[in-house]
mmCIF file of C-alpha atoms in Angstrom:
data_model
loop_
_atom_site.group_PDB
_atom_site.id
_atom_site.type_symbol
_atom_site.label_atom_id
_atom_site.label_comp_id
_atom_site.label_asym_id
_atom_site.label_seq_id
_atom_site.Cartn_x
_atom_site.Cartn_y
_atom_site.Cartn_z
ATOM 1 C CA UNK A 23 24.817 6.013 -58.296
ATOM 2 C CA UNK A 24 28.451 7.548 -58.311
ATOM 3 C CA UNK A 25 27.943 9.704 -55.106
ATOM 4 C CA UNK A 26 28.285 8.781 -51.961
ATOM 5 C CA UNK A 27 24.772 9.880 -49.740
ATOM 6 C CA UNK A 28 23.446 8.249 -46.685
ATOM 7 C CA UNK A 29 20.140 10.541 -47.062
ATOM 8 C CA UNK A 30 17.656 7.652 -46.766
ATOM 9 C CA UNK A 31 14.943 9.579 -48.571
ATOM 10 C CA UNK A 32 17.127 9.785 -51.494
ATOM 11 C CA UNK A 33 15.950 6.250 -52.471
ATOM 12 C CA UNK A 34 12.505 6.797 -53.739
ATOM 13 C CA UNK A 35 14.231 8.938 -56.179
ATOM 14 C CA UNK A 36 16.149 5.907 -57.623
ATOM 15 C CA UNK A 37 16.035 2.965 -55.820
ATOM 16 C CA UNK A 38 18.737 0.296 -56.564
ATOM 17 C CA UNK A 39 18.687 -2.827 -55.082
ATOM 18 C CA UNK A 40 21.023 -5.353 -54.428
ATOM 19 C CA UNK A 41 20.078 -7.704 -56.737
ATOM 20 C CA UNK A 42 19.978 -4.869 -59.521
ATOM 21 C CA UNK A 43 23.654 -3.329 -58.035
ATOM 22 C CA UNK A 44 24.969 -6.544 -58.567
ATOM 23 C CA UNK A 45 23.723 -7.017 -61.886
ATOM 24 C CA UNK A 46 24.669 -3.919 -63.421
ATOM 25 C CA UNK A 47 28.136 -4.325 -61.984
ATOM 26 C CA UNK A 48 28.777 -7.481 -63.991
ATOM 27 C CA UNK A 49 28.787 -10.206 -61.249
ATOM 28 C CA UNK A 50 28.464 -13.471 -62.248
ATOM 29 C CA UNK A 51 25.308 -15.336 -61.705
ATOM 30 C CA UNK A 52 26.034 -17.887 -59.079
ATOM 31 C CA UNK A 53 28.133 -15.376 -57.417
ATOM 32 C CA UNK A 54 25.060 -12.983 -57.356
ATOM 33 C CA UNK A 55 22.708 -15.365 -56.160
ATOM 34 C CA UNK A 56 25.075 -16.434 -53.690
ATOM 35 C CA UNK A 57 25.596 -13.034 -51.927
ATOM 36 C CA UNK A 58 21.884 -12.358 -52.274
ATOM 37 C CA UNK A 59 20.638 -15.695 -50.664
ATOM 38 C CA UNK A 60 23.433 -14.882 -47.578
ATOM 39 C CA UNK A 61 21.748 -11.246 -47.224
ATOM 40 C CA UNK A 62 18.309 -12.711 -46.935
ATOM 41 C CA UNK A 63 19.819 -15.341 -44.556
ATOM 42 C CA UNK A 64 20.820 -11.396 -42.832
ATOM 43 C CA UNK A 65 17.091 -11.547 -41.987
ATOM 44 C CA UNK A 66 16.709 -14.314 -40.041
ATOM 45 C CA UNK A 67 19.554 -13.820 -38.039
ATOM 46 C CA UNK A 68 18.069 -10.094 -37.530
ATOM 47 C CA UNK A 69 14.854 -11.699 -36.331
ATOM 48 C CA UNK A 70 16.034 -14.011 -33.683
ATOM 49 C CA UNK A 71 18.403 -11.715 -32.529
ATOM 50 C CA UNK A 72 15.246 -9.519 -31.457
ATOM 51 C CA UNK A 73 13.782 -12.632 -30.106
ATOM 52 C CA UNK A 74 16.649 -13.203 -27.967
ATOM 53 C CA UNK A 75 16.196 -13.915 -24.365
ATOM 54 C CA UNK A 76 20.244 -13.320 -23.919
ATOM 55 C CA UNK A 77 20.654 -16.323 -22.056
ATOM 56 C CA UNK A 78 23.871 -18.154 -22.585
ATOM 57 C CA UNK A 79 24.023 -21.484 -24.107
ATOM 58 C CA UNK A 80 26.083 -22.928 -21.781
ATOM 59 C CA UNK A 81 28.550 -24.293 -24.014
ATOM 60 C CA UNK A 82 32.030 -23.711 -25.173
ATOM 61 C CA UNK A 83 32.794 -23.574 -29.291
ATOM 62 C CA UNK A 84 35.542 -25.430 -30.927
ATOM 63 C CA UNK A 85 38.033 -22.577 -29.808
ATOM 64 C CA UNK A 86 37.087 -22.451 -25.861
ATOM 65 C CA UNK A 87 34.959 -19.231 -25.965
ATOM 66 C CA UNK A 88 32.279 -19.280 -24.228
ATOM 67 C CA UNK A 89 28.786 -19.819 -26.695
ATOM 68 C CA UNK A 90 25.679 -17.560 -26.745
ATOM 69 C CA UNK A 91 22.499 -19.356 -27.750
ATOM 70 C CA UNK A 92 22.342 -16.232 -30.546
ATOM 71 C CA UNK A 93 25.608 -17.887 -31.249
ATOM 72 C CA UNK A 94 24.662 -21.345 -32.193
ATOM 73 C CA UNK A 95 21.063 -20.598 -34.047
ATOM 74 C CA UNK A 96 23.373 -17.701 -36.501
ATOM 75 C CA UNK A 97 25.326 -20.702 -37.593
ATOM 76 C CA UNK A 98 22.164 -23.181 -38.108
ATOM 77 C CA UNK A 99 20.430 -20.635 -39.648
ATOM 78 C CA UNK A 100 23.225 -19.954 -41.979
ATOM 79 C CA UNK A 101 24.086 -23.744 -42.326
ATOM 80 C CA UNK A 102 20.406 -24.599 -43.449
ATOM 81 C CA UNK A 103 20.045 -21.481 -45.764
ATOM 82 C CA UNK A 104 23.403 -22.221 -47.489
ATOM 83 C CA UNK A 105 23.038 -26.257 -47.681
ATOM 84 C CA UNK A 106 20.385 -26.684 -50.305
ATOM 85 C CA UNK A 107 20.837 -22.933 -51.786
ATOM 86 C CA UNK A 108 23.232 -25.245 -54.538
ATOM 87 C CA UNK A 109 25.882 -22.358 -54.522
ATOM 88 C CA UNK A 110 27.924 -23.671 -51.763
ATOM 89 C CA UNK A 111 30.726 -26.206 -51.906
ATOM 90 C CA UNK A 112 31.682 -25.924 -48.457
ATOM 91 C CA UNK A 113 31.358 -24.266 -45.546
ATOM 92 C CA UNK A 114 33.020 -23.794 -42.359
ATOM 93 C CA UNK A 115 32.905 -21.375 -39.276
ATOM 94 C CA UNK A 116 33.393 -20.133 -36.077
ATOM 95 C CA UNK A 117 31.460 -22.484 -34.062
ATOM 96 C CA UNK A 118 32.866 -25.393 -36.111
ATOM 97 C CA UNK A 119 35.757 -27.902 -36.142
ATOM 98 C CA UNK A 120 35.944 -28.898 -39.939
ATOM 99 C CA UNK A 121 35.265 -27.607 -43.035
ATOM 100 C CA UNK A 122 31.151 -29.000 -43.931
ATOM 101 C CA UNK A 123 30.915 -30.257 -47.972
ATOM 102 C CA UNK A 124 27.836 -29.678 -49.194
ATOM 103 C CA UNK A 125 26.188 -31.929 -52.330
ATOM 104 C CA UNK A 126 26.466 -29.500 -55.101
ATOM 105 C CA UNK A 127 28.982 -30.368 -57.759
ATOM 106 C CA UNK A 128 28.393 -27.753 -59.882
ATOM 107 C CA UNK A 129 29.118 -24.893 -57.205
ATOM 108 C CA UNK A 130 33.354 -23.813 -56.777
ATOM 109 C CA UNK A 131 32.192 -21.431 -53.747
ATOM 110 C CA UNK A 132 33.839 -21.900 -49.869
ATOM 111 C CA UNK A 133 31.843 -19.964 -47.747
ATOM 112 C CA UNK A 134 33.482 -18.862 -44.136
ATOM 113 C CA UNK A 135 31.456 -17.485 -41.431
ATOM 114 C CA UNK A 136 31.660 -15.798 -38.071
ATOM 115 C CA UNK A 137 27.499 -16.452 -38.257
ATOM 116 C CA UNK A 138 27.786 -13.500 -34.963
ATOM 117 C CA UNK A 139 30.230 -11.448 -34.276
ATOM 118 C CA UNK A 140 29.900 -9.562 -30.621
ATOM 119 C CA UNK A 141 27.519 -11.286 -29.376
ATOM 120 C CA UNK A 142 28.511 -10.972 -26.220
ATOM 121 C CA UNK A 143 27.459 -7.135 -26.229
ATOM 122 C CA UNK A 144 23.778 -8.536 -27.009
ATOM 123 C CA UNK A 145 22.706 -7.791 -23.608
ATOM 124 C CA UNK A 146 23.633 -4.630 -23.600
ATOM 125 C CA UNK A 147 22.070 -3.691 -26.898
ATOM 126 C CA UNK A 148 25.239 -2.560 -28.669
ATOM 127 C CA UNK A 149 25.752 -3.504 -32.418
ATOM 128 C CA UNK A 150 26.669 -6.662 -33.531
ATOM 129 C CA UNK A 151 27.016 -8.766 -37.222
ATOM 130 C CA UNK A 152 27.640 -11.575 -39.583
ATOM 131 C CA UNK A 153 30.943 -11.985 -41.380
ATOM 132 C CA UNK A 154 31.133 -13.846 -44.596
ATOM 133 C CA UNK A 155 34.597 -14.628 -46.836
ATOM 134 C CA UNK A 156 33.878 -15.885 -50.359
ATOM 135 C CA UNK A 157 36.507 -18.347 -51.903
ATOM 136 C CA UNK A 158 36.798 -20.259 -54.932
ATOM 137 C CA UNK A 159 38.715 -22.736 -53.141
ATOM 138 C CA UNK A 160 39.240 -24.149 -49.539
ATOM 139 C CA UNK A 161 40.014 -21.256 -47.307
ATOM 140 C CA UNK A 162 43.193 -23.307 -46.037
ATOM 141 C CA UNK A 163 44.563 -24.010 -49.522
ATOM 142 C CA UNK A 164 46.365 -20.686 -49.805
ATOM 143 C CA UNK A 165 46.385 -17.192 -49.111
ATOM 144 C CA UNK A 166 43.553 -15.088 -49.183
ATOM 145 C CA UNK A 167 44.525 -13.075 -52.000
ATOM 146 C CA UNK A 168 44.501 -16.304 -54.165
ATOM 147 C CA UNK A 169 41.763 -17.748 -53.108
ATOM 148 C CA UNK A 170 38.581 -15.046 -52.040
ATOM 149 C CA UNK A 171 36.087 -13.602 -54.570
ATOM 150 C CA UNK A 172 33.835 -12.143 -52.012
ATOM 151 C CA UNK A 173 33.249 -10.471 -48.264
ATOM 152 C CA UNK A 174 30.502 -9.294 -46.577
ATOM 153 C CA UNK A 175 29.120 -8.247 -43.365
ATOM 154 C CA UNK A 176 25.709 -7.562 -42.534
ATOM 155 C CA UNK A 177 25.238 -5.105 -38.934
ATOM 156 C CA UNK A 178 22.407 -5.489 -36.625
ATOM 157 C CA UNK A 179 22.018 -1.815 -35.131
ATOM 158 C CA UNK A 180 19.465 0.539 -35.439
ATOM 159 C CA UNK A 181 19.849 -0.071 -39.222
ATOM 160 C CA UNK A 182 20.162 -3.749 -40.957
ATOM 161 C CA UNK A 183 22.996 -2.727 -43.033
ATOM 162 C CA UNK A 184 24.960 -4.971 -45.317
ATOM 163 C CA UNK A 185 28.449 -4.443 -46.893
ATOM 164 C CA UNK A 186 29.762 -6.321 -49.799
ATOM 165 C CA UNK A 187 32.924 -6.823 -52.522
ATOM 166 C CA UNK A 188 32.730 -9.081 -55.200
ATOM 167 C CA UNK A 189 36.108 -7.432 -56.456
ATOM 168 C CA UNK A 190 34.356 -4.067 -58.035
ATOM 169 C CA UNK A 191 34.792 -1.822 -54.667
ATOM 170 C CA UNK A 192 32.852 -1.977 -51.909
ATOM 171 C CA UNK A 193 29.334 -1.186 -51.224
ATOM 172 C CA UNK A 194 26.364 -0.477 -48.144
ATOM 173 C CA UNK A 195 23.053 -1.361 -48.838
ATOM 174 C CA UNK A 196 20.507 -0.842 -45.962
ATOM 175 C CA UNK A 197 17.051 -2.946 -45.272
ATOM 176 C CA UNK A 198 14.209 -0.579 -45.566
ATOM 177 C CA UNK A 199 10.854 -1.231 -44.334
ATOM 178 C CA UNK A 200 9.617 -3.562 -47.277
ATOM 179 C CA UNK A 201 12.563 -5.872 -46.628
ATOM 180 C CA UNK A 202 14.803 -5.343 -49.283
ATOM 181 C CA UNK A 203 18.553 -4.441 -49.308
ATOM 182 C CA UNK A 204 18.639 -1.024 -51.194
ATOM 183 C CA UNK A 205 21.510 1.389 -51.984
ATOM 184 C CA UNK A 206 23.145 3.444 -49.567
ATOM 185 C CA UNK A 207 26.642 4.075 -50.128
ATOM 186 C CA UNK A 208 28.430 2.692 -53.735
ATOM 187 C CA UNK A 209 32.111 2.586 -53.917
ATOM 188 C CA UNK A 210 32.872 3.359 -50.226
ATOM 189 C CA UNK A 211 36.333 4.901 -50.322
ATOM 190 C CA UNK A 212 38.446 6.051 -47.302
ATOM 191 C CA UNK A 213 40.667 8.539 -47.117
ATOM 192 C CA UNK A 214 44.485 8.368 -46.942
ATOM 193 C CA UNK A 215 44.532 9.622 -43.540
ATOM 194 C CA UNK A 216 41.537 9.381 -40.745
ATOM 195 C CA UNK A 217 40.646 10.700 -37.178
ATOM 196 C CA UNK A 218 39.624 7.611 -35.212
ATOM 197 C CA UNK A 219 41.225 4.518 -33.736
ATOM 198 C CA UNK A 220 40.533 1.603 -32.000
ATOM 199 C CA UNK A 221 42.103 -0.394 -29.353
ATOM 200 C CA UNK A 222 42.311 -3.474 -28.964
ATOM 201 C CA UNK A 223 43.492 -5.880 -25.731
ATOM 202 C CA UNK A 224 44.864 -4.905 -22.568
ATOM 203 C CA UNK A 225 47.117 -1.549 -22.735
ATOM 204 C CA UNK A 226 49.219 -3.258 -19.912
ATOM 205 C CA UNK A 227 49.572 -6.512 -22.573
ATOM 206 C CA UNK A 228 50.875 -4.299 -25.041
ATOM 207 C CA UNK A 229 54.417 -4.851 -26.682
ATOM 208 C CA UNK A 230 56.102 -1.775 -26.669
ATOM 209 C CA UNK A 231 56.580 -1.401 -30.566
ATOM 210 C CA UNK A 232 52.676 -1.136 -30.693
ATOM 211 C CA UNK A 233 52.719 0.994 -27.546
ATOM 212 C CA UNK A 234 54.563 3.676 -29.680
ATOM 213 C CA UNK A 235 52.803 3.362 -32.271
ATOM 214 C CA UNK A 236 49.060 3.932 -30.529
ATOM 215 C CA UNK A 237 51.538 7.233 -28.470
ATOM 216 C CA UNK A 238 52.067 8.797 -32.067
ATOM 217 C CA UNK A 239 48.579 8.379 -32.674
ATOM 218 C CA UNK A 240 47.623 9.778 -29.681
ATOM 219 C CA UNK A 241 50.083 13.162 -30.201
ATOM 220 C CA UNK A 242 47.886 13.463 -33.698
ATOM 221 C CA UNK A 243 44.875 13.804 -31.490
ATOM 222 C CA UNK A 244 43.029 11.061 -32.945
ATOM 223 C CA UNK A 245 40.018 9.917 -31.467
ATOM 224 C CA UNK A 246 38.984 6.801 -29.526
ATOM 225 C CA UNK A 247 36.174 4.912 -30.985
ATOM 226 C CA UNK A 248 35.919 1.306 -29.591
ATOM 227 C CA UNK A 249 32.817 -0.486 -29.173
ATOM 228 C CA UNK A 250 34.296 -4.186 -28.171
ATOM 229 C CA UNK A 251 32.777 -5.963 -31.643
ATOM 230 C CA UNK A 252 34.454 -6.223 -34.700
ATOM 231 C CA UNK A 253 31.719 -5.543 -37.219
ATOM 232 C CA UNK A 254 30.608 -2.364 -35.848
ATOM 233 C CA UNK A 255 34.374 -0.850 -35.395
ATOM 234 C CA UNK A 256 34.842 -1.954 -39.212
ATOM 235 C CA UNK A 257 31.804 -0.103 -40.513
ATOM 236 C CA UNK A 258 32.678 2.811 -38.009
ATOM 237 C CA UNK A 259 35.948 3.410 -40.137
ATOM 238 C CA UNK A 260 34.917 2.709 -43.709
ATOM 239 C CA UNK A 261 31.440 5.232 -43.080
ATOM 240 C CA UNK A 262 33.259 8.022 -41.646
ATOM 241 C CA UNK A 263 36.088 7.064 -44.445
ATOM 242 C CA UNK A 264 39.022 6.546 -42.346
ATOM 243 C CA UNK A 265 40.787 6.077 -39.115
ATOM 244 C CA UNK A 266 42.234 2.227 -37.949
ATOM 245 C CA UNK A 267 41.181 -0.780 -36.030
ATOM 246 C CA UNK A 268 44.011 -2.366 -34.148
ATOM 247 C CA UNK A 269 44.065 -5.762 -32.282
ATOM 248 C CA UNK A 270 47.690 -6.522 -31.968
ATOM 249 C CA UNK A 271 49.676 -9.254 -30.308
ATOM 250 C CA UNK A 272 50.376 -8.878 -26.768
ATOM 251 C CA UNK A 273 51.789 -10.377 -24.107
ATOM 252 C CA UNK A 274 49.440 -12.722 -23.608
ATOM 253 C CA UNK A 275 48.477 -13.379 -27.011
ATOM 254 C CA UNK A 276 51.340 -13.354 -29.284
ATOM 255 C CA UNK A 277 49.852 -13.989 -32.482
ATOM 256 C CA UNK A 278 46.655 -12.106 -31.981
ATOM 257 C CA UNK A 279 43.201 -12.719 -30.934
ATOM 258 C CA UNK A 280 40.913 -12.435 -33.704
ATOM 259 C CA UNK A 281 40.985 -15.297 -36.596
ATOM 260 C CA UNK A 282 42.421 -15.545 -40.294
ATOM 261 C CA UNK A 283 40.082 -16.743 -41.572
ATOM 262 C CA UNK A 284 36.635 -15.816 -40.088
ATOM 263 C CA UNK A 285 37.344 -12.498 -39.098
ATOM 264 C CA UNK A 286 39.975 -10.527 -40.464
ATOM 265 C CA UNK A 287 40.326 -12.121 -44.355
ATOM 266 C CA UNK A 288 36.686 -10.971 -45.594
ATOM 267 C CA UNK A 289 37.377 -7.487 -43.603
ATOM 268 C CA UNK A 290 40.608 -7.069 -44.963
ATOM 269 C CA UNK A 291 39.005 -8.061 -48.506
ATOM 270 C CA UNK A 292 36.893 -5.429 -47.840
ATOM 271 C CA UNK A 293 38.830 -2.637 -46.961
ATOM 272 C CA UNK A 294 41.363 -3.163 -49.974
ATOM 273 C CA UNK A 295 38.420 -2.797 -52.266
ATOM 274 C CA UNK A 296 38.019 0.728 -50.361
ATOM 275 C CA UNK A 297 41.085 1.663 -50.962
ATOM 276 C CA UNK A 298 42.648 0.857 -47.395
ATOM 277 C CA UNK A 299 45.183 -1.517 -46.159
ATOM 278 C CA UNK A 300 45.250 -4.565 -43.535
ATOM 279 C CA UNK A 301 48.016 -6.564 -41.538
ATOM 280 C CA UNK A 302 49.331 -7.887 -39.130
ATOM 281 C CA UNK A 303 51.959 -5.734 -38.858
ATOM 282 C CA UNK A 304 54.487 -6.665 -41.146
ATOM 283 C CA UNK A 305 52.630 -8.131 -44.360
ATOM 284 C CA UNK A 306 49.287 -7.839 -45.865
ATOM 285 C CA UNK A 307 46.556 -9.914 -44.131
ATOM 286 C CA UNK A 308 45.261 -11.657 -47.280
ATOM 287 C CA UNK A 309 49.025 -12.330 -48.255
ATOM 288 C CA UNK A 310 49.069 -14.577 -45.207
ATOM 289 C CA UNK A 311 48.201 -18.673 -45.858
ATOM 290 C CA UNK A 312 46.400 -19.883 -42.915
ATOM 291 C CA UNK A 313 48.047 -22.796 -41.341
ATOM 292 C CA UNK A 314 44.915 -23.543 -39.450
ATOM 293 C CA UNK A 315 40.830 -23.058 -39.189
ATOM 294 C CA UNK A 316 41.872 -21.266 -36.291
ATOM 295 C CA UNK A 317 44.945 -19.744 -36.944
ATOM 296 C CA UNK A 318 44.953 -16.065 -35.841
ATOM 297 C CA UNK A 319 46.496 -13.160 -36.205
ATOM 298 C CA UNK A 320 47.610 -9.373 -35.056
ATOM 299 C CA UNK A 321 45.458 -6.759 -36.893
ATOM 300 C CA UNK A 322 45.940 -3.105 -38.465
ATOM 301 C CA UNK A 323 43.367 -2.238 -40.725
ATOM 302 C CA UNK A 324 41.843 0.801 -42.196
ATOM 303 C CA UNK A 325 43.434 3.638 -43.921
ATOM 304 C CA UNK A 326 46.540 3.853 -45.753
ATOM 305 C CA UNK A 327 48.400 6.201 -43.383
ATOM 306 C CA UNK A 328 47.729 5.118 -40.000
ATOM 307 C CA UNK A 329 48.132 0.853 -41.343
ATOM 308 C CA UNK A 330 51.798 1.930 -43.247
ATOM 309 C CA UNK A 331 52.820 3.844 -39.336
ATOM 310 C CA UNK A 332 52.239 0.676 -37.852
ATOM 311 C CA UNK A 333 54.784 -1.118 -40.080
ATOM 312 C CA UNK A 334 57.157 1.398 -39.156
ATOM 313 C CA UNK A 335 56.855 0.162 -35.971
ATOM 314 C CA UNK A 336 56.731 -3.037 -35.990
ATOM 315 C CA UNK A 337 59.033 -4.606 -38.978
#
């Protein structure tokens, strides 16, 4: 279990799944049921994405973008999987305004969602995912580093592949063909120093702090790797163990485009636990207390090197 191989046939050697991963790694209960019932929910999602007729909703979500229909049935899907699962205080996301309680008492988890993540690039059959945070308290009541237990992300590709922390590293099951999550990669680690980076906004947008930056980067001969979702860039860096994902502020868009909360905590959760770094620039991502459900942020995230360059930058 200590290595580190993506050889799928490897599994019917010794199969772990994620039920049994979580389980030997000392999770508590409610936690593990909780990150097992949002996998499953992985499923659904999976199979009305392939159902999709990529038609638009025709609708704009609580922050002006513009709404898929893939959009809207990710976060019913999620809402009615989560409601009566009885591990879920509260939930909130994307395509809502408010933070949803839930009827079970005897559950301390807030669960945040971005139920789809890029699903604009549907129609052109590019990867997309879920994001999940895990909190033992409301995602607005402090900073991320005080409040989340758990992150996840589960990528719709040519695999189903799901990542997850509770807190003991960070982990990639995939979903083989009799539908459960098994094993792929335990304790995902990057390396101090990748190869790969990607861009984010409008180079003509760009301040020129970050501008210098992405030019050293560029004299190291790294590579571009930018695919337009967040999910898929994320999982790009932490499988091929290093590298950065950048979406800074610009001129447009001072503070950012992508959200606190939704997007970058659980992905900055995630990357810690793999031995990487993420913020905005100046101070760690989950060291920031959102002041909103959609307050957002500039983003550096990935390995140690390239994230501590940017600071040099930019503070």
């Amino acid at each position: 279990m200590g290595n580190n191989s993506r050889n799928i046939s490897d599994y019917t050697k010794f199969i772990v799944d994620l039920r049994r991963h979580m389980w030997m790694a000392g999770i508590e209960m409610e936690l593990r049921r909780l990150i097992w019932q949002i996998a499953v929910t992985g499923k659904y999602i999976s199979a009305k994405i392939h159902e999709s007729n990529r038609k638009l909703a025709g609708l704009r979500n609580i922050h002006g973008d513009e709404q898929l229909a893939l959009d809207k049935s990710a976060d019913v899907i999620l809402q009615n999987q989560l409601q009566y699962s009885g591990f879920v205080k509260a939930y909130c996301s994307e395509e809502l305004d408010r933070i949803v309680p839930y009827e079970a008492p005897s559950s301390k988890y807030h669960v945040t969602a971005d139920p789809l993540d890029g699903s604009s690039l549907v129609d052109t059959n590019l990867a997309i995912g879920t994001i999940i945070g895990i909190h033992r308290d409301s995602p607005l009541a402090a900073e991320g580093r005080k409040t989340m237990v758990g992150a996840m992300y589960i990528t719709y590709g040519p695999l189903i592949t799901m990542v997850y922390s509770a807190g003991k590293g960070t982990h990639e099951f995939v979903l083989n063909r009799e539908g459960e999550y098994v094993l792929s990669e335990e304790n995902i680690t990057l390396d101090e120093k990748g190869s790969i980076y990607s861009l984010g906004g409008l180079r003509k947008d760009w301040l020129p702090e970050h501008l210098k930056y992405v030019e050293v980067l560029e004299g190291e001969g790294y590579k571009l790797r930018y695919s337009g979702g967040f999910v898929p860039d994320i999982n790009q860096i932490l499988i091929k163990r290093g590298g950065v994902f950048t979406y800074p502020g610009t001129r447009k868009d001072p503070k950012g485009k992508l959200r606190l909360i939704f997007e970058l905590q659980p992905m900055a959760f995630l990357a810690e636990q793999a031995g990487g770094m993420a913020t905005d620039g100046k101070q760690d991502i989950l060291a920031i207390r959102p002041e909103s459900l959609n307050h957002r942020s500039p983003i550096y995230i990935g390995s140690r090197y390239e994230v501590e360059k940017a600071r040099e930058f930019l503070t």
